[in-house]
Structures are given as structure tokens and as C-alpha cells.
Backbone as JSON, one array per atom type, in Angstrom:
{
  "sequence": "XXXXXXXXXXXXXXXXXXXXXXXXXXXXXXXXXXXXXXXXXXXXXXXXXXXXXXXXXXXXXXXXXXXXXXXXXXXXXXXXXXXXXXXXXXXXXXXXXXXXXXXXXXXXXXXXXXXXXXXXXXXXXXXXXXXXXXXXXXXXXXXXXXXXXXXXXXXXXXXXXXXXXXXXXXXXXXXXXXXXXX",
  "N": [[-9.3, 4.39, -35.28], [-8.32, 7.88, -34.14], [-5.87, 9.5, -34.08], [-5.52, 11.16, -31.87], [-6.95, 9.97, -29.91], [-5.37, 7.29, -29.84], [-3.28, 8.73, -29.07], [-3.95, 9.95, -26.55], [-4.92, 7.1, -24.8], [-2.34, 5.52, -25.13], [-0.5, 7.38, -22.96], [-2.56, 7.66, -20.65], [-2.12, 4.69, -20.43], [0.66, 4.35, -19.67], [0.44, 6.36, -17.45], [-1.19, 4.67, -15.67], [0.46, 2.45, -15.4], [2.6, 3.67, -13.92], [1.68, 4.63, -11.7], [0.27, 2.0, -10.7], [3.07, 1.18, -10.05], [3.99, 2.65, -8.09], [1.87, 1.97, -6.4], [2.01, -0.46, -5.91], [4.8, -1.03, -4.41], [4.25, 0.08, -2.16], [3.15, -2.16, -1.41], [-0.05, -2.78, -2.36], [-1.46, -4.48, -4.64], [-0.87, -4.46, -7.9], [-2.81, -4.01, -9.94], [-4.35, -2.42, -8.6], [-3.6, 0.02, -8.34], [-3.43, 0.65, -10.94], [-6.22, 0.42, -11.57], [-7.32, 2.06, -10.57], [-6.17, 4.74, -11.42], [-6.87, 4.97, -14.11], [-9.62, 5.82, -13.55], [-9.8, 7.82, -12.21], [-8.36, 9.94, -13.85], [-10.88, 10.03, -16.17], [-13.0, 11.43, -17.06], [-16.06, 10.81, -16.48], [-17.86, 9.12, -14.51], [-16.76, 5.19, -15.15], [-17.97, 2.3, -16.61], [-17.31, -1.78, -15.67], [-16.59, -2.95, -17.48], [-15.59, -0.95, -19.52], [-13.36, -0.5, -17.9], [-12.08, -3.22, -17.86], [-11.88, -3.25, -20.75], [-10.17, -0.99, -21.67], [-7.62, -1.39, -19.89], [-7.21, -3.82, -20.17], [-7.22, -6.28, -19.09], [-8.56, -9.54, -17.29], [-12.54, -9.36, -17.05], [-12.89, -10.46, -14.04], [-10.77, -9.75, -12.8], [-10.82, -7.41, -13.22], [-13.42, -6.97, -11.79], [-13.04, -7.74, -8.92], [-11.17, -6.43, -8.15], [-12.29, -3.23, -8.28], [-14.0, -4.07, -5.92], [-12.09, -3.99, -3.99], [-11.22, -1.33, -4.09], [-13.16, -0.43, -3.25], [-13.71, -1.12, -0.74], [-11.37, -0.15, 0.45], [-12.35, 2.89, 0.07], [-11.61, 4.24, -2.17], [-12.43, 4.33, -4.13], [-15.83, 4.64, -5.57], [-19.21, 3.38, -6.21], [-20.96, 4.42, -8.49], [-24.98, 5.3, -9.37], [-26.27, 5.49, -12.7], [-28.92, 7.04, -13.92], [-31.6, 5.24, -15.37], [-29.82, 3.02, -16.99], [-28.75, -0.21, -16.87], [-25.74, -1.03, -16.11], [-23.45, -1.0, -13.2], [-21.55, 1.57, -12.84], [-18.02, 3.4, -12.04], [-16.32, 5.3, -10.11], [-13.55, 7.37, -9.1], [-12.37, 8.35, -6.0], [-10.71, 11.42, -5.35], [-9.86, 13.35, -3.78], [-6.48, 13.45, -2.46], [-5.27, 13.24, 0.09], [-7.68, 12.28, 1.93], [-7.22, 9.11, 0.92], [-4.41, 8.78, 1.21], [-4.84, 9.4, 4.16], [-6.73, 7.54, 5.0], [-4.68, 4.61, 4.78], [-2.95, 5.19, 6.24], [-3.68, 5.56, 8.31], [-4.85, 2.6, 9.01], [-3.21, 0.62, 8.38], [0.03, 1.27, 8.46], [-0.59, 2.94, 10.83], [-1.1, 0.62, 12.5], [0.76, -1.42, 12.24], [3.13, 0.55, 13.25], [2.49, 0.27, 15.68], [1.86, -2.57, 16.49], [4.6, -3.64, 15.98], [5.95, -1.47, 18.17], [4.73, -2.59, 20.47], [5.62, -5.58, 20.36], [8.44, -4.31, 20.94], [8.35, -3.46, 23.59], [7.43, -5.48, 25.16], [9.76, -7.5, 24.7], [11.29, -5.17, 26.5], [10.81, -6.17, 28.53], [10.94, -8.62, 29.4], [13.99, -8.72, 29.13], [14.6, -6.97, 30.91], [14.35, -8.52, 33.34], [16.68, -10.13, 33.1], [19.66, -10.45, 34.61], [22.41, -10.76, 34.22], [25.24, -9.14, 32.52], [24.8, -9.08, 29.54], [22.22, -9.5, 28.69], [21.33, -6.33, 30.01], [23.13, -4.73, 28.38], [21.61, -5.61, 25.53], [18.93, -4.31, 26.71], [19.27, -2.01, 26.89], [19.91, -1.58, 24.26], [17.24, -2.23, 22.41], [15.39, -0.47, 24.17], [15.79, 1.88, 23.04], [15.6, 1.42, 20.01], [12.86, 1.62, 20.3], [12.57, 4.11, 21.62], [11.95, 5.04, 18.95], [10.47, 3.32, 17.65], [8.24, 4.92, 19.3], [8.56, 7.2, 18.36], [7.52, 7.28, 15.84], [5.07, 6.71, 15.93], [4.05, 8.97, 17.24], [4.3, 10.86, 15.39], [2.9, 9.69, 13.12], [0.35, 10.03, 14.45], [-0.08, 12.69, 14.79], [0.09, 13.49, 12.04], [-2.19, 12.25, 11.24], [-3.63, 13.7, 12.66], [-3.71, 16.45, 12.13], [-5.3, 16.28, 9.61], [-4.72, 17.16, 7.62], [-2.28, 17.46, 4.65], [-0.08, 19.23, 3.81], [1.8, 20.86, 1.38], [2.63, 23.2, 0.43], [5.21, 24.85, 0.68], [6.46, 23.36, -1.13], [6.17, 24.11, -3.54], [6.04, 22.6, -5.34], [3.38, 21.32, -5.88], [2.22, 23.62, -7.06], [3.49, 24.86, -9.18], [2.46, 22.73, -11.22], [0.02, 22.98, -11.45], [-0.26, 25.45, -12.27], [0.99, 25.41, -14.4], [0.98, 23.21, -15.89], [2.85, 21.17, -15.66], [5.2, 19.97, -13.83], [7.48, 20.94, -11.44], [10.62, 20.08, -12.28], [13.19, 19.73, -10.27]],
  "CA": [[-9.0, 5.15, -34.08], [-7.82, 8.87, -34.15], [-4.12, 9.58, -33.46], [-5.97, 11.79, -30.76], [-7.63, 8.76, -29.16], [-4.77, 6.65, -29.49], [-2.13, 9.19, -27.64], [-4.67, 9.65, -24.99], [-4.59, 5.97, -24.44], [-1.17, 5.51, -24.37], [-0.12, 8.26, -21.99], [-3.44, 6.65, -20.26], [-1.8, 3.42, -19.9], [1.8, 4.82, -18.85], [0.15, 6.93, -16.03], [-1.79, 3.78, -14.74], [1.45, 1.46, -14.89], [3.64, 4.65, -13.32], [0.71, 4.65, -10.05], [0.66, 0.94, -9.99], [4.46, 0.62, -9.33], [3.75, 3.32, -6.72], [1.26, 1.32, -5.18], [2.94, -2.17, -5.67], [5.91, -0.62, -4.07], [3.32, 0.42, -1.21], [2.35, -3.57, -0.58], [-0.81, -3.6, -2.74], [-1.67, -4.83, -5.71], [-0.51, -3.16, -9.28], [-4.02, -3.47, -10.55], [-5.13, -1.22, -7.76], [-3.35, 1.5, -8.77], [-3.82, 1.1, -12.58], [-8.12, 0.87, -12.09], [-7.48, 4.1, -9.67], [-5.71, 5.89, -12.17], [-8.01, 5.14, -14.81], [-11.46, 6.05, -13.1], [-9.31, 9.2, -12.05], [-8.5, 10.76, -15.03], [-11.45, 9.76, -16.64], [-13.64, 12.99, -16.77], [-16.87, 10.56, -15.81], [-17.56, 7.08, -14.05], [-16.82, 4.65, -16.2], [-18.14, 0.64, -16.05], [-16.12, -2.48, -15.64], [-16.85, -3.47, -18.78], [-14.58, 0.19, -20.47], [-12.45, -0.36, -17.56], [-11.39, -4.28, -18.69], [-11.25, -2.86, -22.24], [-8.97, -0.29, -21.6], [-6.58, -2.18, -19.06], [-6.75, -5.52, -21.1], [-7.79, -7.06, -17.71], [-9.9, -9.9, -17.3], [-13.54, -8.81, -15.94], [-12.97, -11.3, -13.02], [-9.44, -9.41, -12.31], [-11.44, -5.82, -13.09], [-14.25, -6.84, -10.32], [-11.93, -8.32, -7.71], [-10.13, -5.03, -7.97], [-13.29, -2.2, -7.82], [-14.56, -4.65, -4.81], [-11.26, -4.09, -3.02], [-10.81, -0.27, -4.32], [-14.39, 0.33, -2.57], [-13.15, -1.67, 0.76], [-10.24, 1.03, 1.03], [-12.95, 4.1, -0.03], [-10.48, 5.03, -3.16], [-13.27, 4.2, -5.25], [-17.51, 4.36, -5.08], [-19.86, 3.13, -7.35], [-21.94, 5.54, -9.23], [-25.61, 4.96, -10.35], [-27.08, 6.46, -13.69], [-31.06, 6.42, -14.07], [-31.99, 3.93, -16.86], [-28.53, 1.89, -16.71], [-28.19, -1.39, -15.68], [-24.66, -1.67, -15.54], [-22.93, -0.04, -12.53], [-20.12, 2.71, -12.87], [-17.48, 3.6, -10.68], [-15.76, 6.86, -9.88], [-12.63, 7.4, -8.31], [-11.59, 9.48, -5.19], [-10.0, 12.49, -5.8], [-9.34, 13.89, -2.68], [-5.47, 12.26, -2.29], [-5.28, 13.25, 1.83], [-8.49, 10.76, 2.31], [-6.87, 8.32, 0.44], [-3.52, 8.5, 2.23], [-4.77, 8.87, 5.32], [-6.7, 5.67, 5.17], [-4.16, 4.07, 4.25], [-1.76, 5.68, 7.03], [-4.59, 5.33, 9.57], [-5.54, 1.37, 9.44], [-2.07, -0.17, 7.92], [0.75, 1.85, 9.04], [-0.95, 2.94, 12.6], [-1.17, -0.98, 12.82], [2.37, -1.76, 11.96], [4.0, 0.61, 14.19], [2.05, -0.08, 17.46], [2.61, -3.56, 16.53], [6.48, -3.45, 16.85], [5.89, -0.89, 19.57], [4.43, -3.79, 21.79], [6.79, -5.88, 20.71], [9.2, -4.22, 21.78], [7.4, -2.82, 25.11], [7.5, -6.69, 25.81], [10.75, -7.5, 25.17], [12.14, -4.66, 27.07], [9.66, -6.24, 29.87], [11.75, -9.71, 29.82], [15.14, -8.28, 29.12], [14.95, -6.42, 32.58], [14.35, -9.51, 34.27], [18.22, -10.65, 33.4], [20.74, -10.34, 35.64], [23.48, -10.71, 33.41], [25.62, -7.78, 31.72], [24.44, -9.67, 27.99], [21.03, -8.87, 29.49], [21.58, -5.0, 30.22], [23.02, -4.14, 27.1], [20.08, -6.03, 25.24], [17.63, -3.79, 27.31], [19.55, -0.46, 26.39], [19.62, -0.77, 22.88], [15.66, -2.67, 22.88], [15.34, 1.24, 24.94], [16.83, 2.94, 21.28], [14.57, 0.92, 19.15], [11.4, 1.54, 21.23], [12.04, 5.18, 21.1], [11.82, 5.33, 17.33], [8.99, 3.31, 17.28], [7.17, 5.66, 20.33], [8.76, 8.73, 17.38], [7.16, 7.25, 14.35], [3.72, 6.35, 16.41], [3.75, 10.02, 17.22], [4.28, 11.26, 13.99], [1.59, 9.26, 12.54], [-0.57, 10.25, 15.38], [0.11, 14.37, 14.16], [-0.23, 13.44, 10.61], [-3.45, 12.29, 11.18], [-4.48, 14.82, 13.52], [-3.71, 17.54, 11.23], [-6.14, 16.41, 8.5], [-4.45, 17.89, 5.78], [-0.85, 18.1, 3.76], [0.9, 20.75, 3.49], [3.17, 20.83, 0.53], [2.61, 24.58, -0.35], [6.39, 25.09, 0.91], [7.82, 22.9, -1.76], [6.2, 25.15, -4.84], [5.79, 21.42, -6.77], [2.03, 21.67, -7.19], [1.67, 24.93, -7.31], [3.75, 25.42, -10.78], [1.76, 21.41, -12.02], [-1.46, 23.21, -11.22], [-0.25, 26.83, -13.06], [1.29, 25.08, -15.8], [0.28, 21.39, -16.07], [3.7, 20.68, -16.03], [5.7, 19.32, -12.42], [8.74, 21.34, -11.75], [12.0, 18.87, -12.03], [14.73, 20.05, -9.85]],
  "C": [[-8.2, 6.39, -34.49], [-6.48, 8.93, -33.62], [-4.38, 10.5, -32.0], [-6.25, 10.56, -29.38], [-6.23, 7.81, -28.41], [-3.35, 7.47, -28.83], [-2.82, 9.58, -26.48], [-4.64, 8.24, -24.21], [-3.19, 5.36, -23.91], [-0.4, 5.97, -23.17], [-1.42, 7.75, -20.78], [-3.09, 5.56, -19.33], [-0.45, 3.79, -19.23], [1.56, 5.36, -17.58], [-0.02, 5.64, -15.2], [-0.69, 3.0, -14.33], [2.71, 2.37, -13.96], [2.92, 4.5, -11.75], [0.58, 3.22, -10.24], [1.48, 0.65, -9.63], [4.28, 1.4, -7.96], [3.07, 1.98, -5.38], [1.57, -0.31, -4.91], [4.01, -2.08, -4.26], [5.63, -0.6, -2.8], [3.04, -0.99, -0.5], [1.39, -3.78, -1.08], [-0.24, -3.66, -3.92], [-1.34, -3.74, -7.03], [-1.63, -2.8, -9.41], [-4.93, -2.32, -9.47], [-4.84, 0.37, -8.21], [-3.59, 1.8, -9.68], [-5.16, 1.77, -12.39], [-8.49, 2.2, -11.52], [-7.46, 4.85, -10.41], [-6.57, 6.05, -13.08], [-9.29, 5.98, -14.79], [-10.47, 7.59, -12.59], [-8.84, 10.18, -12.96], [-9.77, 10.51, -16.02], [-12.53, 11.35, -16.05], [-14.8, 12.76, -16.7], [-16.84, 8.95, -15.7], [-17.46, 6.37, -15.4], [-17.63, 2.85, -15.72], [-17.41, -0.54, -16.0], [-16.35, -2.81, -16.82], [-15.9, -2.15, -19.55], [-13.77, -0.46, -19.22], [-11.3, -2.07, -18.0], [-10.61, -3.87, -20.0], [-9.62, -2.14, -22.2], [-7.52, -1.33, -21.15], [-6.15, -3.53, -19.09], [-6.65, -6.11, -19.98], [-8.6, -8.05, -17.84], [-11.23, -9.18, -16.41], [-13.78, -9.09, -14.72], [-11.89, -10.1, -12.02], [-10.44, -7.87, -11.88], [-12.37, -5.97, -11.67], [-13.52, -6.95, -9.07], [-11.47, -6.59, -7.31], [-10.87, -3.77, -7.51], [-13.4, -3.01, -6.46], [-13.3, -4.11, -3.76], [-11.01, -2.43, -3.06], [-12.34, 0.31, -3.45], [-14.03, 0.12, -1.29], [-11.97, -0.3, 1.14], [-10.93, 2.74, 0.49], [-12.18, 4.94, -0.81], [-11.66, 4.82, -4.49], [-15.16, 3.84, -4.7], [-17.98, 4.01, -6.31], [-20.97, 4.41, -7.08], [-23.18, 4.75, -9.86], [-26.32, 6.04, -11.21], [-28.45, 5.94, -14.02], [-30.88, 6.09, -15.58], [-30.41, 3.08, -17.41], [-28.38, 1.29, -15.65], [-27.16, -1.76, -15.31], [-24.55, -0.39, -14.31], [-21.65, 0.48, -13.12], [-19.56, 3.19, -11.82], [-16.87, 4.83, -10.98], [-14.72, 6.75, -8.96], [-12.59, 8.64, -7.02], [-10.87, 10.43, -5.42], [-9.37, 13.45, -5.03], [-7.91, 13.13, -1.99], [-5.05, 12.42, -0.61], [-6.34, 12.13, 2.04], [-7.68, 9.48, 2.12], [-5.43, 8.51, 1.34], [-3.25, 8.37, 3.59], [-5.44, 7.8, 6.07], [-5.98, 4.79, 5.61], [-2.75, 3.98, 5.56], [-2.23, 5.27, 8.03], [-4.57, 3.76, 10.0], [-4.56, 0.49, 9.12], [-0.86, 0.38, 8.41], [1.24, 1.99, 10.72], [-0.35, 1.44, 13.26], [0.25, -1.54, 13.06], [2.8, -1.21, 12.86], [3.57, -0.11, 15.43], [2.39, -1.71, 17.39], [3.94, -4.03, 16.85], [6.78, -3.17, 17.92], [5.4, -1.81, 20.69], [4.96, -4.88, 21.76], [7.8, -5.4, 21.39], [9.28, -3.88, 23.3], [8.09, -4.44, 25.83], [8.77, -7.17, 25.81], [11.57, -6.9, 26.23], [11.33, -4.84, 28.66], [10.57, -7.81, 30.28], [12.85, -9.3, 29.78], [15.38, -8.06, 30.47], [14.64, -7.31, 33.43], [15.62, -10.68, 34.64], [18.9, -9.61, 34.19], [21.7, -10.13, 35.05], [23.79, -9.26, 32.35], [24.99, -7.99, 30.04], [22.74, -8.51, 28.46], [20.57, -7.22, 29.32], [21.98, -4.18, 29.12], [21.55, -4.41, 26.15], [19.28, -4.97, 25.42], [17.94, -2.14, 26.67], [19.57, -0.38, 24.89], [17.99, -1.39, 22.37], [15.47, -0.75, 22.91], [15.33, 1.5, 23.33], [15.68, 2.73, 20.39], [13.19, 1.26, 19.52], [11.31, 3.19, 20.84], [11.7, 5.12, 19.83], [10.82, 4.94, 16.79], [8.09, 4.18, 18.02], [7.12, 7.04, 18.83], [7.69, 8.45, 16.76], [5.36, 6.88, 14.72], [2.76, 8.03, 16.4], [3.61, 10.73, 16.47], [3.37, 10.77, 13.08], [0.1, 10.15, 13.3], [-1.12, 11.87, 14.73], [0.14, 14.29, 13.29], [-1.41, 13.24, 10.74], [-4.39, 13.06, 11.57], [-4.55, 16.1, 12.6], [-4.65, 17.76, 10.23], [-6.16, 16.93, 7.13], [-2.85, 17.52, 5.75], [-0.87, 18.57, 2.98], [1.53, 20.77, 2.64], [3.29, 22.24, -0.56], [3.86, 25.12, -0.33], [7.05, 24.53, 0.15], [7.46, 23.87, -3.36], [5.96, 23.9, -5.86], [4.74, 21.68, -7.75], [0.97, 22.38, -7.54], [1.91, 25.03, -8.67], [2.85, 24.04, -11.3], [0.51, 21.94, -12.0], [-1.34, 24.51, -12.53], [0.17, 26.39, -14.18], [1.38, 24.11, -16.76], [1.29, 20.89, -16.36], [4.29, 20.66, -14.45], [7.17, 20.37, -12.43], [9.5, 20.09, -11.21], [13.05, 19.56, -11.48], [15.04, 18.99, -9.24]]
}
């Protein structure tokens, strides 16, 4: 192996375990983020069979993982004429991918709470008692914040894009393949 090969690999494997803590951190799975990162720097599909290799995965773990990376549309399979294996390809567009993600798990979560609490503050007001009344006013407090953060999803999604041309990050990572650190 080339000292070329093998610091591509390394730096390789650091990216993938740097975006699986991300996405651990997130609630899924590490290996989601590793086989992402992989098939995303990879400069064409690759098959589960390189992606095991690489990621010292079993092929059971590697399938499990494309199957679930296609379910969330962060990953497609690719076919090439006269190959029988399949190859996969990553997403690359990271707004799709977050707003998936924001759309069908997130959405879910708040409105969930939000009707919790809807309902609580639907029995609360049926005490009489001063215990009761406080209860209902801070219930009230909590409710806004979930109505905020419903709305704020709502206008993230509606927007269809982020914006992050105001922070200058990956403008200079794009001009100089390097991230500014302040």
C-alpha cells in the first residue's frame, strides 16, 4: 500500500468516525454516519463489499445500514451496465438530508409534546384549587415554547434552503479547503 493510499484511508476513517459521533449524538446509529461519509467522499458509488472492507464492518452490519440510509433518502443505489453487484452513492445535497430529518422526526417530537401539553392545560383548567391555577400558568409557558419551536420548524422548512452565507465558514472551506476556526 502507498503512503498515499494509506493517509487517504486514515483521514477517511477519522472523517467517518467524526460524522458518526455527529449522528450518534443526533439519535441514530454511528454506522449511519460512517457508510454516509464514506460513499460521500468517495469520488464514485462504491459496493458493499469496498464499503465492509474499508469500515471493517460485517456485510450483515454494511447491508442493514445502506437499507436504512436508503429509507431516510441519504443514500440511493446506483446501477452499472454489466455489474452484478449493486453500488451505492451518497446524497450530497446536506439541506435534503436535514430537512428530512427535521421534517418526519423533529416535526413529530414537537407536536407531540405540543398535544401533550394542549391536554394537560385542558385538565388543569378544570381545578378549582390555587395548586391547580398555578399548574395551568406555567403548563401556558411551556406550551408557548413548544407552539415557538413548532413554528420555527414550520419556517425552516418552508424556506427550503440554509442560509449560512452570513457566517463566512463555507465560503473560506470552499476558497481554501480549509474551515475558518474562530
Amino acid at each position: 500500500m502507498t503512503s498515499a493510499v494509506h493517509t487517504f484511508q486514515e483521514a477517511e476513517l477519522l472523517i467517518a468516525d467524526a460524522v458518526g459521533d455527529v449522528i450518534e449524538h443526533w439519535g441514530f446509529r454511528k454506522a449511519l454516519g460512517r457508510v454516509w461519509t464514506v460513499l460521500y467522499l468517495a469520488g464514485e458509488p462504491l459496493s458493499a463489499s469496498v464499503l465492509t472492507e474499508r469500515l471493517s464492518m460485517s456485510s450483515g452490519a454494511v447491508s442493514m445500514t445502506l437499507t436504512e440510509l436508503q429509507e431516510w433518502s441519504v443514500v440511493r443505489r446506483v446501477w452499472r451496465p454489466g455489474e452484478r453487484r449493486e453500488f451505492f452513492e451518497a446524497e450530497t445535497d446536506l439541506w435534503k438530508m436535514i430537512s428530512k430529518v427535521v421534517s418526519e422526526r423533529e416535526r413529530f417530537w414537537v407536536r407531540s409534546v405540543r398535544e401533550r401539553l394542549e391536554q394537560a392545560c385542558g385538565l388543569l383548567k378544570t381545578l378549582p384549587n390555587e395548586e391547580g391555577r398555578v399548574a395551568l400558568q406555567k403548563t401556558k409557558l411551556l406550551l408557548s415554547f413548544a407552539q415557538l419551536a413548532d413554528n420555527v420548524i414550520d419556517r425552516f422548512l418552508a424556506s427550503r434552503r440554509a442560509d449560512f452565507t452570513g457566517f463566512g465558514l463555507l465560503e473560506k472551506a470552499h476558497r481554501t479547503g480549509t474551515p475558518d476556526r474562530r
